JSON list of C-alpha atoms in Angstrom, two decimals:
[
{"chain": "A", "resi": 1, "resn": "MET", "atom": "CA", "xyz": [-110.18, 130.13, -58.41]},
{"chain": "A", "resi": 2, "resn": "GLN", "atom": "CA", "xyz": [-111.14, 126.98, -56.45]},
{"chain": "A", "resi": 3, "resn": "VAL", "atom": "CA", "xyz": [-114.45, 125.45, -57.44]},
{"chain": "A", "resi": 4, "resn": "ALA", "atom": "CA", "xyz": [-116.32, 122.73, -55.78]},
{"chain": "A", "resi": 5, "resn": "PHE", "atom": "CA", "xyz": [-118.29, 120.33, -57.81]},
{"chain": "A", "resi": 6, "resn": "LEU", "atom": "CA", "xyz": [-120.99, 118.68, -55.52]},
{"chain": "A", "resi": 7, "resn": "VAL", "atom": "CA", "xyz": [-122.25, 115.26, -56.76]},
{"chain": "A", "resi": 8, "resn": "ALA", "atom": "CA", "xyz": [-123.91, 112.19, -55.37]},
{"chain": "A", "resi": 9, "resn": "PRO", "atom": "CA", "xyz": [-122.06, 108.75, -55.76]},
{"chain": "A", "resi": 10, "resn": "GLU", "atom": "CA", "xyz": [-123.93, 108.05, -58.88]},
{"chain": "A", "resi": 11, "resn": "GLY", "atom": "CA", "xyz": [-126.36, 109.46, -61.41]},
{"chain": "A", "resi": 12, "resn": "ILE", "atom": "CA", "xyz": [-124.37, 112.42, -62.58]},
{"chain": "A", "resi": 13, "resn": "GLU", "atom": "CA", "xyz": [-124.84, 113.41, -66.33]},
{"chain": "A", "resi": 14, "resn": "GLN", "atom": "CA", "xyz": [-121.20, 113.06, -67.39]},
{"chain": "A", "resi": 15, "resn": "VAL", "atom": "CA", "xyz": [-121.14, 115.89, -69.88]},
{"chain": "A", "resi": 16, "resn": "GLU", "atom": "CA", "xyz": [-122.62, 118.28, -67.23]},
{"chain": "A", "resi": 17, "resn": "LEU", "atom": "CA", "xyz": [-119.70, 117.44, -64.98]},
{"chain": "A", "resi": 18, "resn": "THR", "atom": "CA", "xyz": [-116.75, 117.16, -67.50]},
{"chain": "A", "resi": 19, "resn": "GLU", "atom": "CA", "xyz": [-117.46, 120.34, -69.62]},
{"chain": "A", "resi": 20, "resn": "PRO", "atom": "CA", "xyz": [-117.75, 122.70, -66.63]},
{"chain": "A", "resi": 21, "resn": "TRP", "atom": "CA", "xyz": [-114.84, 121.00, -65.06]},
{"chain": "A", "resi": 22, "resn": "GLN", "atom": "CA", "xyz": [-112.73, 121.67, -68.18]},
{"chain": "A", "resi": 23, "resn": "ALA", "atom": "CA", "xyz": [-114.01, 125.13, -68.36]},
{"chain": "A", "resi": 24, "resn": "VAL", "atom": "CA", "xyz": [-112.66, 125.79, -64.82]},
{"chain": "A", "resi": 25, "resn": "ILE", "atom": "CA", "xyz": [-109.25, 124.38, -65.76]},
{"chain": "A", "resi": 26, "resn": "ASP", "atom": "CA", "xyz": [-109.18, 126.33, -68.99]},
{"chain": "A", "resi": 27, "resn": "ALA", "atom": "CA", "xyz": [-109.79, 129.50, -66.94]},
{"chain": "A", "resi": 28, "resn": "GLY", "atom": "CA", "xyz": [-106.86, 128.69, -64.79]},
{"chain": "A", "resi": 29, "resn": "GLY", "atom": "CA", "xyz": [-108.92, 127.46, -61.87]},
{"chain": "A", "resi": 30, "resn": "THR", "atom": "CA", "xyz": [-108.79, 124.28, -59.73]},
{"chain": "A", "resi": 31, "resn": "PRO", "atom": "CA", "xyz": [-111.93, 122.05, -59.65]},
{"chain": "A", "resi": 32, "resn": "LYS", "atom": "CA", "xyz": [-112.46, 119.74, -56.72]},
{"chain": "A", "resi": 33, "resn": "LEU", "atom": "CA", "xyz": [-114.93, 116.91, -56.76]},
{"chain": "A", "resi": 34, "resn": "VAL", "atom": "CA", "xyz": [-117.01, 116.83, -53.57]},
{"chain": "A", "resi": 35, "resn": "SER", "atom": "CA", "xyz": [-119.40, 113.88, -52.90]},
{"chain": "A", "resi": 36, "resn": "THR", "atom": "CA", "xyz": [-121.37, 112.32, -50.01]},
{"chain": "A", "resi": 37, "resn": "GLU", "atom": "CA", "xyz": [-119.06, 109.30, -50.10]},
{"chain": "A", "resi": 38, "resn": "SER", "atom": "CA", "xyz": [-115.37, 108.78, -50.72]},
{"chain": "A", "resi": 39, "resn": "GLY", "atom": "CA", "xyz": [-113.95, 106.71, -53.58]},
{"chain": "A", "resi": 40, "resn": "ARG", "atom": "CA", "xyz": [-115.28, 107.10, -57.08]},
{"chain": "A", "resi": 41, "resn": "VAL", "atom": "CA", "xyz": [-118.51, 108.50, -58.48]},
{"chain": "A", "resi": 42, "resn": "GLN", "atom": "CA", "xyz": [-120.37, 106.91, -61.43]},
{"chain": "A", "resi": 43, "resn": "ALA", "atom": "CA", "xyz": [-121.37, 109.22, -64.23]},
{"chain": "A", "resi": 44, "resn": "PHE", "atom": "CA", "xyz": [-124.06, 108.46, -66.75]},
{"chain": "A", "resi": 45, "resn": "HIS", "atom": "CA", "xyz": [-124.82, 109.15, -70.49]},
{"chain": "A", "resi": 46, "resn": "HIS", "atom": "CA", "xyz": [-128.54, 109.70, -69.91]},
{"chain": "A", "resi": 47, "resn": "LEU", "atom": "CA", "xyz": [-129.54, 106.16, -68.52]},
{"chain": "A", "resi": 48, "resn": "ASP", "atom": "CA", "xyz": [-126.35, 104.39, -69.65]},
{"chain": "A", "resi": 49, "resn": "LYS", "atom": "CA", "xyz": [-123.37, 104.07, -67.27]},
{"chain": "A", "resi": 50, "resn": "ALA", "atom": "CA", "xyz": [-120.35, 106.20, -68.39]},
{"chain": "A", "resi": 51, "resn": "ASP", "atom": "CA", "xyz": [-117.02, 106.89, -66.66]},
{"chain": "A", "resi": 52, "resn": "THR", "atom": "CA", "xyz": [-116.13, 107.00, -63.00]},
{"chain": "A", "resi": 53, "resn": "PHE", "atom": "CA", "xyz": [-114.35, 109.93, -61.33]},
{"chain": "A", "resi": 54, "resn": "PRO", "atom": "CA", "xyz": [-112.24, 110.23, -58.15]},
{"chain": "A", "resi": 55, "resn": "VAL", "atom": "CA", "xyz": [-113.70, 111.99, -55.17]},
{"chain": "A", "resi": 56, "resn": "ASP", "atom": "CA", "xyz": [-111.31, 114.65, -53.88]},
{"chain": "A", "resi": 57, "resn": "ARG", "atom": "CA", "xyz": [-113.28, 115.39, -50.60]},
{"chain": "A", "resi": 58, "resn": "THR", "atom": "CA", "xyz": [-116.49, 114.16, -48.99]},
{"chain": "A", "resi": 59, "resn": "VAL", "atom": "CA", "xyz": [-118.98, 116.78, -47.66]},
{"chain": "A", "resi": 60, "resn": "ASP", "atom": "CA", "xyz": [-117.74, 115.93, -44.25]},
{"chain": "A", "resi": 61, "resn": "GLN", "atom": "CA", "xyz": [-114.25, 117.22, -45.22]},
{"chain": "A", "resi": 62, "resn": "ALA", "atom": "CA", "xyz": [-115.18, 120.09, -47.37]},
{"chain": "A", "resi": 63, "resn": "GLN", "atom": "CA", "xyz": [-115.58, 123.58, -46.12]},
{"chain": "A", "resi": 64, "resn": "VAL", "atom": "CA", "xyz": [-117.33, 126.43, -48.11]},
{"chain": "A", "resi": 65, "resn": "GLY", "atom": "CA", "xyz": [-114.55, 128.82, -47.06]},
{"chain": "A", "resi": 66, "resn": "ASP", "atom": "CA", "xyz": [-112.09, 126.64, -49.18]},
{"chain": "A", "resi": 67, "resn": "PHE", "atom": "CA", "xyz": [-113.91, 127.37, -52.44]},
{"chain": "A", "resi": 68, "resn": "ASP", "atom": "CA", "xyz": [-114.70, 130.45, -54.54]},
{"chain": "A", "resi": 69, "resn": "GLY", "atom": "CA", "xyz": [-117.80, 129.00, -56.09]},
{"chain": "A", "resi": 70, "resn": "LEU", "atom": "CA", "xyz": [-119.94, 125.78, -56.37]},
{"chain": "A", "resi": 71, "resn": "VAL", "atom": "CA", "xyz": [-121.05, 123.99, -59.58]},
{"chain": "A", "resi": 72, "resn": "LEU", "atom": "CA", "xyz": [-123.98, 121.57, -59.35]},
{"chain": "A", "resi": 73, "resn": "PRO", "atom": "CA", "xyz": [-124.08, 119.16, -62.42]},
{"chain": "A", "resi": 74, "resn": "GLY", "atom": "CA", "xyz": [-127.35, 117.56, -63.25]},
{"chain": "A", "resi": 75, "resn": "GLY", "atom": "CA", "xyz": [-128.64, 114.14, -64.17]},
{"chain": "A", "resi": 76, "resn": "VAL", "atom": "CA", "xyz": [-131.91, 113.05, -62.68]},
{"chain": "A", "resi": 77, "resn": "ALA", "atom": "CA", "xyz": [-130.63, 110.63, -60.01]},
{"chain": "A", "resi": 78, "resn": "ASN", "atom": "CA", "xyz": [-127.76, 112.90, -58.90]},
{"chain": "A", "resi": 79, "resn": "PRO", "atom": "CA", "xyz": [-129.60, 115.98, -57.43]},
{"chain": "A", "resi": 80, "resn": "ASP", "atom": "CA", "xyz": [-132.44, 113.61, -56.24]},
{"chain": "A", "resi": 81, "resn": "ALA", "atom": "CA", "xyz": [-129.84, 111.75, -54.11]},
{"chain": "A", "resi": 82, "resn": "LEU", "atom": "CA", "xyz": [-128.14, 115.01, -52.97]},
{"chain": "A", "resi": 83, "resn": "ARG", "atom": "CA", "xyz": [-131.34, 116.44, -51.66]},
{"chain": "A", "resi": 84, "resn": "MET", "atom": "CA", "xyz": [-131.75, 113.50, -49.44]},
{"chain": "A", "resi": 85, "resn": "ASN", "atom": "CA", "xyz": [-128.43, 114.08, -47.79]},
{"chain": "A", "resi": 86, "resn": "GLU", "atom": "CA", "xyz": [-128.54, 116.76, -45.11]},
{"chain": "A", "resi": 87, "resn": "LYS", "atom": "CA", "xyz": [-124.80, 117.50, -45.14]},
{"chain": "A", "resi": 88, "resn": "ALA", "atom": "CA", "xyz": [-124.89, 117.94, -48.99]},
{"chain": "A", "resi": 89, "resn": "VAL", "atom": "CA", "xyz": [-127.88, 120.24, -48.73]},
{"chain": "A", "resi": 90, "resn": "ALA", "atom": "CA", "xyz": [-126.17, 122.20, -45.93]},
{"chain": "A", "resi": 91, "resn": "PHE", "atom": "CA", "xyz": [-122.98, 122.46, -48.02]},
{"chain": "A", "resi": 92, "resn": "ALA", "atom": "CA", "xyz": [-124.84, 123.82, -50.94]},
{"chain": "A", "resi": 93, "resn": "ARG", "atom": "CA", "xyz": [-126.80, 126.35, -48.70]},
{"chain": "A", "resi": 94, "resn": "GLY", "atom": "CA", "xyz": [-123.46, 127.44, -47.28]},
{"chain": "A", "resi": 95, "resn": "PHE", "atom": "CA", "xyz": [-122.39, 129.03, -50.50]},
{"chain": "A", "resi": 96, "resn": "PHE", "atom": "CA", "xyz": [-125.62, 131.15, -50.49]},
{"chain": "A", "resi": 97, "resn": "ASP", "atom": "CA", "xyz": [-124.94, 132.09, -46.81]},
{"chain": "A", "resi": 98, "resn": "ALA", "atom": "CA", "xyz": [-121.42, 133.13, -47.60]},
{"chain": "A", "resi": 99, "resn": "GLY", "atom": "CA", "xyz": [-122.45, 135.14, -50.67]},
{"chain": "A", "resi": 100, "resn": "LYS", "atom": "CA", "xyz": [-120.43, 132.90, -53.05]},
{"chain": "A", "resi": 101, "resn": "PRO", "atom": "CA", "xyz": [-121.64, 132.11, -56.70]},
{"chain": "A", "resi": 102, "resn": "VAL", "atom": "CA", "xyz": [-123.45, 128.92, -57.46]},
{"chain": "A", "resi": 103, "resn": "ALA", "atom": "CA", "xyz": [-124.02, 127.45, -60.96]},
{"chain": "A", "resi": 104, "resn": "ALA", "atom": "CA", "xyz": [-126.63, 124.73, -61.45]},
{"chain": "A", "resi": 105, "resn": "ILE", "atom": "CA", "xyz": [-127.71, 122.91, -64.61]},
{"chain": "A", "resi": 106, "resn": "CYS", "atom": "CA", "xyz": [-130.62, 120.76, -65.64]},
{"chain": "A", "resi": 107, "resn": "HIS", "atom": "CA", "xyz": [-132.14, 118.89, -62.65]},
{"chain": "A", "resi": 108, "resn": "ALA", "atom": "CA", "xyz": [-129.53, 120.19, -60.18]},
{"chain": "A", "resi": 109, "resn": "PRO", "atom": "CA", "xyz": [-131.82, 122.97, -58.82]},
{"chain": "A", "resi": 110, "resn": "TRP", "atom": "CA", "xyz": [-133.64, 120.18, -56.81]},
{"chain": "A", "resi": 111, "resn": "THR", "atom": "CA", "xyz": [-130.78, 120.33, -54.36]},
{"chain": "A", "resi": 112, "resn": "LEU", "atom": "CA", "xyz": [-131.23, 124.21, -54.12]},
{"chain": "A", "resi": 113, "resn": "ILE", "atom": "CA", "xyz": [-135.00, 123.72, -53.62]},
{"chain": "A", "resi": 114, "resn": "GLU", "atom": "CA", "xyz": [-134.24, 121.38, -50.64]},
{"chain": "A", "resi": 115, "resn": "ALA", "atom": "CA", "xyz": [-131.71, 123.92, -49.28]},
{"chain": "A", "resi": 116, "resn": "ASP", "atom": "CA", "xyz": [-134.58, 126.58, -49.43]},
{"chain": "A", "resi": 117, "resn": "VAL", "atom": "CA", "xyz": [-132.49, 129.04, -51.36]},
{"chain": "A", "resi": 118, "resn": "VAL", "atom": "CA", "xyz": [-134.58, 129.64, -54.50]},
{"chain": "A", "resi": 119, "resn": "ARG", "atom": "CA", "xyz": [-137.34, 131.75, -52.83]},
{"chain": "A", "resi": 120, "resn": "ASP", "atom": "CA", "xyz": [-137.56, 135.10, -54.60]},
{"chain": "A", "resi": 121, "resn": "ARG", "atom": "CA", "xyz": [-134.86, 133.98, -57.14]},
{"chain": "A", "resi": 122, "resn": "THR", "atom": "CA", "xyz": [-135.26, 133.64, -60.92]},
{"chain": "A", "resi": 123, "resn": "LEU", "atom": "CA", "xyz": [-133.76, 130.62, -62.54]},
{"chain": "A", "resi": 124, "resn": "THR", "atom": "CA", "xyz": [-133.98, 128.06, -65.32]},
{"chain": "A", "resi": 125, "resn": "SER", "atom": "CA", "xyz": [-133.70, 124.30, -65.33]},
{"chain": "A", "resi": 126, "resn": "TRP", "atom": "CA", "xyz": [-134.90, 121.22, -67.04]},
{"chain": "A", "resi": 127, "resn": "PRO", "atom": "CA", "xyz": [-138.51, 122.06, -67.68]},
{"chain": "A", "resi": 128, "resn": "SER", "atom": "CA", "xyz": [-139.96, 119.38, -65.42]},
{"chain": "A", "resi": 129, "resn": "LEU", "atom": "CA", "xyz": [-138.62, 121.37, -62.45]},
{"chain": "A", "resi": 130, "resn": "ARG", "atom": "CA", "xyz": [-140.75, 124.42, -63.22]},
{"chain": "A", "resi": 131, "resn": "THR", "atom": "CA", "xyz": [-143.46, 123.44, -60.84]},
{"chain": "A", "resi": 132, "resn": "ASP", "atom": "CA", "xyz": [-141.01, 122.56, -58.03]},
{"chain": "A", "resi": 133, "resn": "ILE", "atom": "CA", "xyz": [-139.19, 125.87, -58.39]},
{"chain": "A", "resi": 134, "resn": "HIS", "atom": "CA", "xyz": [-142.48, 127.71, -58.38]},
{"chain": "A", "resi": 135, "resn": "ASN", "atom": "CA", "xyz": [-143.75, 125.84, -55.31]},
{"chain": "A", "resi": 136, "resn": "ALA", "atom": "CA", "xyz": [-140.40, 126.77, -53.61]},
{"chain": "A", "resi": 137, "resn": "GLY", "atom": "CA", "xyz": [-141.05, 130.49, -54.25]},
{"chain": "A", "resi": 138, "resn": "GLY", "atom": "CA", "xyz": [-138.79, 130.98, -57.19]},
{"chain": "A", "resi": 139, "resn": "THR", "atom": "CA", "xyz": [-139.57, 132.15, -60.64]},
{"chain": "A", "resi": 140, "resn": "TRP", "atom": "CA", "xyz": [-138.85, 129.73, -63.49]},
{"chain": "A", "resi": 141, "resn": "VAL", "atom": "CA", "xyz": [-137.82, 130.98, -66.96]},
{"chain": "A", "resi": 142, "resn": "ASP", "atom": "CA", "xyz": [-137.13, 129.07, -70.17]},
{"chain": "A", "resi": 143, "resn": "GLU", "atom": "CA", "xyz": [-133.83, 130.58, -71.11]},
{"chain": "A", "resi": 144, "resn": "GLN", "atom": "CA", "xyz": [-130.46, 129.10, -72.18]},
{"chain": "A", "resi": 145, "resn": "VAL", "atom": "CA", "xyz": [-128.69, 130.63, -69.19]},
{"chain": "A", "resi": 146, "resn": "LYS", "atom": "CA", "xyz": [-130.02, 132.87, -66.34]},
{"chain": "A", "resi": 147, "resn": "VAL", "atom": "CA", "xyz": [-127.98, 134.86, -64.11]},
{"chain": "A", "resi": 148, "resn": "CYS", "atom": "CA", "xyz": [-129.81, 136.01, -61.01]},
{"chain": "A", "resi": 149, "resn": "THR", "atom": "CA", "xyz": [-128.32, 138.46, -58.64]},
{"chain": "A", "resi": 150, "resn": "GLY", "atom": "CA", "xyz": [-131.40, 139.14, -56.67]},
{"chain": "A", "resi": 151, "resn": "GLY", "atom": "CA", "xyz": [-130.23, 137.41, -53.47]},
{"chain": "A", "resi": 152, "resn": "PRO", "atom": "CA", "xyz": [-127.31, 137.05, -51.22]},
{"chain": "A", "resi": 153, "resn": "ASN", "atom": "CA", "xyz": [-125.13, 135.54, -54.04]},
{"chain": "A", "resi": 154, "resn": "THR", "atom": "CA", "xyz": [-125.07, 135.20, -57.83]},
{"chain": "A", "resi": 155, "resn": "LEU", "atom": "CA", "xyz": [-126.97, 132.18, -59.14]},
{"chain": "A", "resi": 156, "resn": "ILE", "atom": "CA", "xyz": [-126.23, 130.96, -62.60]},
{"chain": "A", "resi": 157, "resn": "THR", "atom": "CA", "xyz": [-128.60, 128.39, -64.05]},
{"chain": "A", "resi": 158, "resn": "SER", "atom": "CA", "xyz": [-129.14, 126.46, -67.38]},
{"chain": "A", "resi": 159, "resn": "ARG", "atom": "CA", "xyz": [-131.56, 124.04, -68.75]},
{"chain": "A", "resi": 160, "resn": "LYS", "atom": "CA", "xyz": [-129.82, 121.07, -70.38]},
{"chain": "A", "resi": 161, "resn": "PRO", "atom": "CA", "xyz": [-126.66, 119.79, -72.02]},
{"chain": "A", "resi": 162, "resn": "ASP", "atom": "CA", "xyz": [-127.27, 121.79, -75.26]},
{"chain": "A", "resi": 163, "resn": "ASP", "atom": "CA", "xyz": [-126.77, 124.91, -73.05]},
{"chain": "A", "resi": 164, "resn": "LEU", "atom": "CA", "xyz": [-123.41, 123.99, -71.73]},
{"chain": "A", "resi": 165, "resn": "LYS", "atom": "CA", "xyz": [-121.26, 126.40, -73.80]},
{"chain": "A", "resi": 166, "resn": "ALA", "atom": "CA", "xyz": [-123.27, 129.43, -72.55]},
{"chain": "A", "resi": 167, "resn": "PHE", "atom": "CA", "xyz": [-123.47, 127.97, -69.05]},
{"chain": "A", "resi": 168, "resn": "CYS", "atom": "CA", "xyz": [-119.74, 127.43, -68.77]},
{"chain": "A", "resi": 169, "resn": "ASP", "atom": "CA", "xyz": [-118.82, 130.80, -70.43]},
{"chain": "A", "resi": 170, "resn": "THR", "atom": "CA", "xyz": [-121.32, 132.56, -67.92]},
{"chain": "A", "resi": 171, "resn": "PHE", "atom": "CA", "xyz": [-120.46, 130.87, -64.72]},
{"chain": "A", "resi": 172, "resn": "VAL", "atom": "CA", "xyz": [-116.57, 131.17, -65.29]},
{"chain": "A", "resi": 173, "resn": "LYS", "atom": "CA", "xyz": [-116.97, 134.88, -65.91]},
{"chain": "A", "resi": 174, "resn": "GLU", "atom": "CA", "xyz": [-119.13, 135.30, -62.86]},
{"chain": "A", "resi": 175, "resn": "PHE", "atom": "CA", "xyz": [-116.87, 133.09, -60.64]},
{"chain": "A", "resi": 176, "resn": "LYS", "atom": "CA", "xyz": [-113.80, 135.21, -61.66]},
{"chain": "A", "resi": 177, "resn": "SER", "atom": "CA", "xyz": [-115.37, 138.63, -60.83]}
]
């Protein structure tokens, strides 16, 4: 199981990167950090700088066909930057086009809204994205984890760091099937 983790150069909520990353490893998979720039990315604990992590591939180098699934960590600044990068948006959209599973937590659905892939899908997120999801044609629910199979792929979403255990357990199971 090869899993891409798509992040911006900074603004990633660290725990939303590290816990899903470890879940992939624990399941016998190989996570790869994909970003819009090479080098290292800066994670955060809410608004405070946390650790940095090395980028494995840039979106220019990454191919959807190399991966079995995509994880989109949250943090407010991370998906906001990703949705402004056409190549990052196209990379995320490519998983939907290929019918491959995608997992997104917290503010990460902003990238999916920009990719125009939430229309007619049911998902959850940080509550402030509810109107954005609705305006993009999706249905927002307030649930710990939501699995939506009503589209070309399986979409797994969660609201916040407190949902990480359920999020990780669910997306690993879905990615392996």
